[in-house]
């Protein structure tokens, strides 16, 4: 009987096969977890062409693709250099009221690897300055008269202005710097000086500039046109009406400046904005875990979600004050409202706390100042009009004593579809009834409402204002010259206010400007052309899967680039 002896070659081959099979089983890659941060938004941007953005989300998306020279830092709320190394040096000379000197970051690059040059800055500025090319924003940069290069490599340059204006530093560098090669490959604007471009709208025969204006306005990025910017992200895809996805640029140049400010923190690999108009649908999707982030959650829903243990185990809810406020406007051209006693009677009749508690579910605070940084402890220059029916009746009785036969009847107007403004009107109607003022409530579609507001046709109206971390210029709302051309819907004319506004406009000394602003605030609150009511809170839900997710006061109240997904 012979024993079977294994063939060494066969044996070795079997062992090798088993080893390979075992290795394949052990090394089989796991299903890759998506690093895409999913964000719910109520509306799609109308455009992400940086010269023609019209809405907040469009601007925010552009800020992930292109960078300005300067911007307000999300965390510190101060002006910082982005493509500029730092804030500019400002001086004056015999010929110029302001000389704003910049230094461009020499290592800045676009996503195609090309260096960001002075020629790109100059083109971006020219395209914004020309009312023919950019009719929407050109007036914002009208103060710029000339630009010159100050060093051999063109990284140093000066912007000149004949006007002294405290916001010129910010405005001189807040526009997005784009690639001239992408937006003006034929270098059309190089043939025009800034002065020529500012006056170009008067020359209807310049077909070259007219044709170029049409070309740049046609750049939309909804097709396969690449977004070539210096910021950390580029558009990956845009599905109209559904979502837009942005992906991080490979070897982004800004990684070397991560500690500089918010605009150099880029942790997200990719993120998408999903467009869902209906808030209830969006919140249901959020609760199902379809999104990682959602803002502008209605106050009632926000309070409900706070009590939901399942939701709280998956999301962090945060609320922060907005740089915005709602106010009650008085039309001083109306006979009844031209009397300060009637305006003060109304101001003392407004139940602000009731509005905050019942309509905003506590997610708002009384507006005490036009200064965005002001709070109850610092806004001592403002006159607070807390609910006080005794004071209200005293003022209205004093008015009645001088006008015994005057009918106390007013109209409150709001824009159709705004349920909160409607509700505030109903609350005010009941409150004013107690002091003998009859209030009618009327509503108009937005375009009609705005037309009547500008035309000075409304009595009482509720409106909103947006500000920033930078001290606001109130000229367009309260200067007498803004009655016809601005937003002085109150028909407010006051010589002292005009003088203070003019002085603030010209004041480059921040401390002196703050003192002037406090005087202006005090004067406006004394004259009472409008009553600031509330400062709403922004409400945000962050998935617990997100790292470094912070809520800020700057809109839209989060910086998506700094967030990462576990």
Coordinates of C-alpha atoms in Angstrom, one line a residue, residues 67-72 79-84 86-88 100 102 168-175 263:
X67 CA -12.2 86.8 -2.5
X68 CA -12.2 90.6 -1.9
X69 CA -9.3 92.7 -0.8
X70 CA -11.0 93.3 2.5
X71 CA -13.9 91.7 4.5
X72 CA -15.4 91.7 8.0
X79 CA -12.2 94.5 9.0
X80 CA -9.4 92.2 7.9
X81 CA -7.2 91.8 4.8
X82 CA -8.1 88.9 2.6
X83 CA -6.4 89.2 -0.8
X84 CA -4.8 92.3 0.7
X86 CA -3.7 93.8 5.8
X87 CA -6.0 96.8 6.0
X88 CA -4.8 99.7 3.8
X100 CA -5.9 104.3 0.2
X102 CA -2.9 98.4 -0.5
X168 CA -14.4 104.4 1.7
X169 CA -11.8 102.1 3.3
X170 CA -14.3 99.2 3.3
X171 CA -15.8 100.1 0.0
X172 CA -12.4 100.4 -1.7
X173 CA -11.8 96.7 -1.1
X174 CA -15.1 94.8 -0.6
X175 CA -15.6 93.7 -4.3
X263 CA -11.6 83.5 5.3

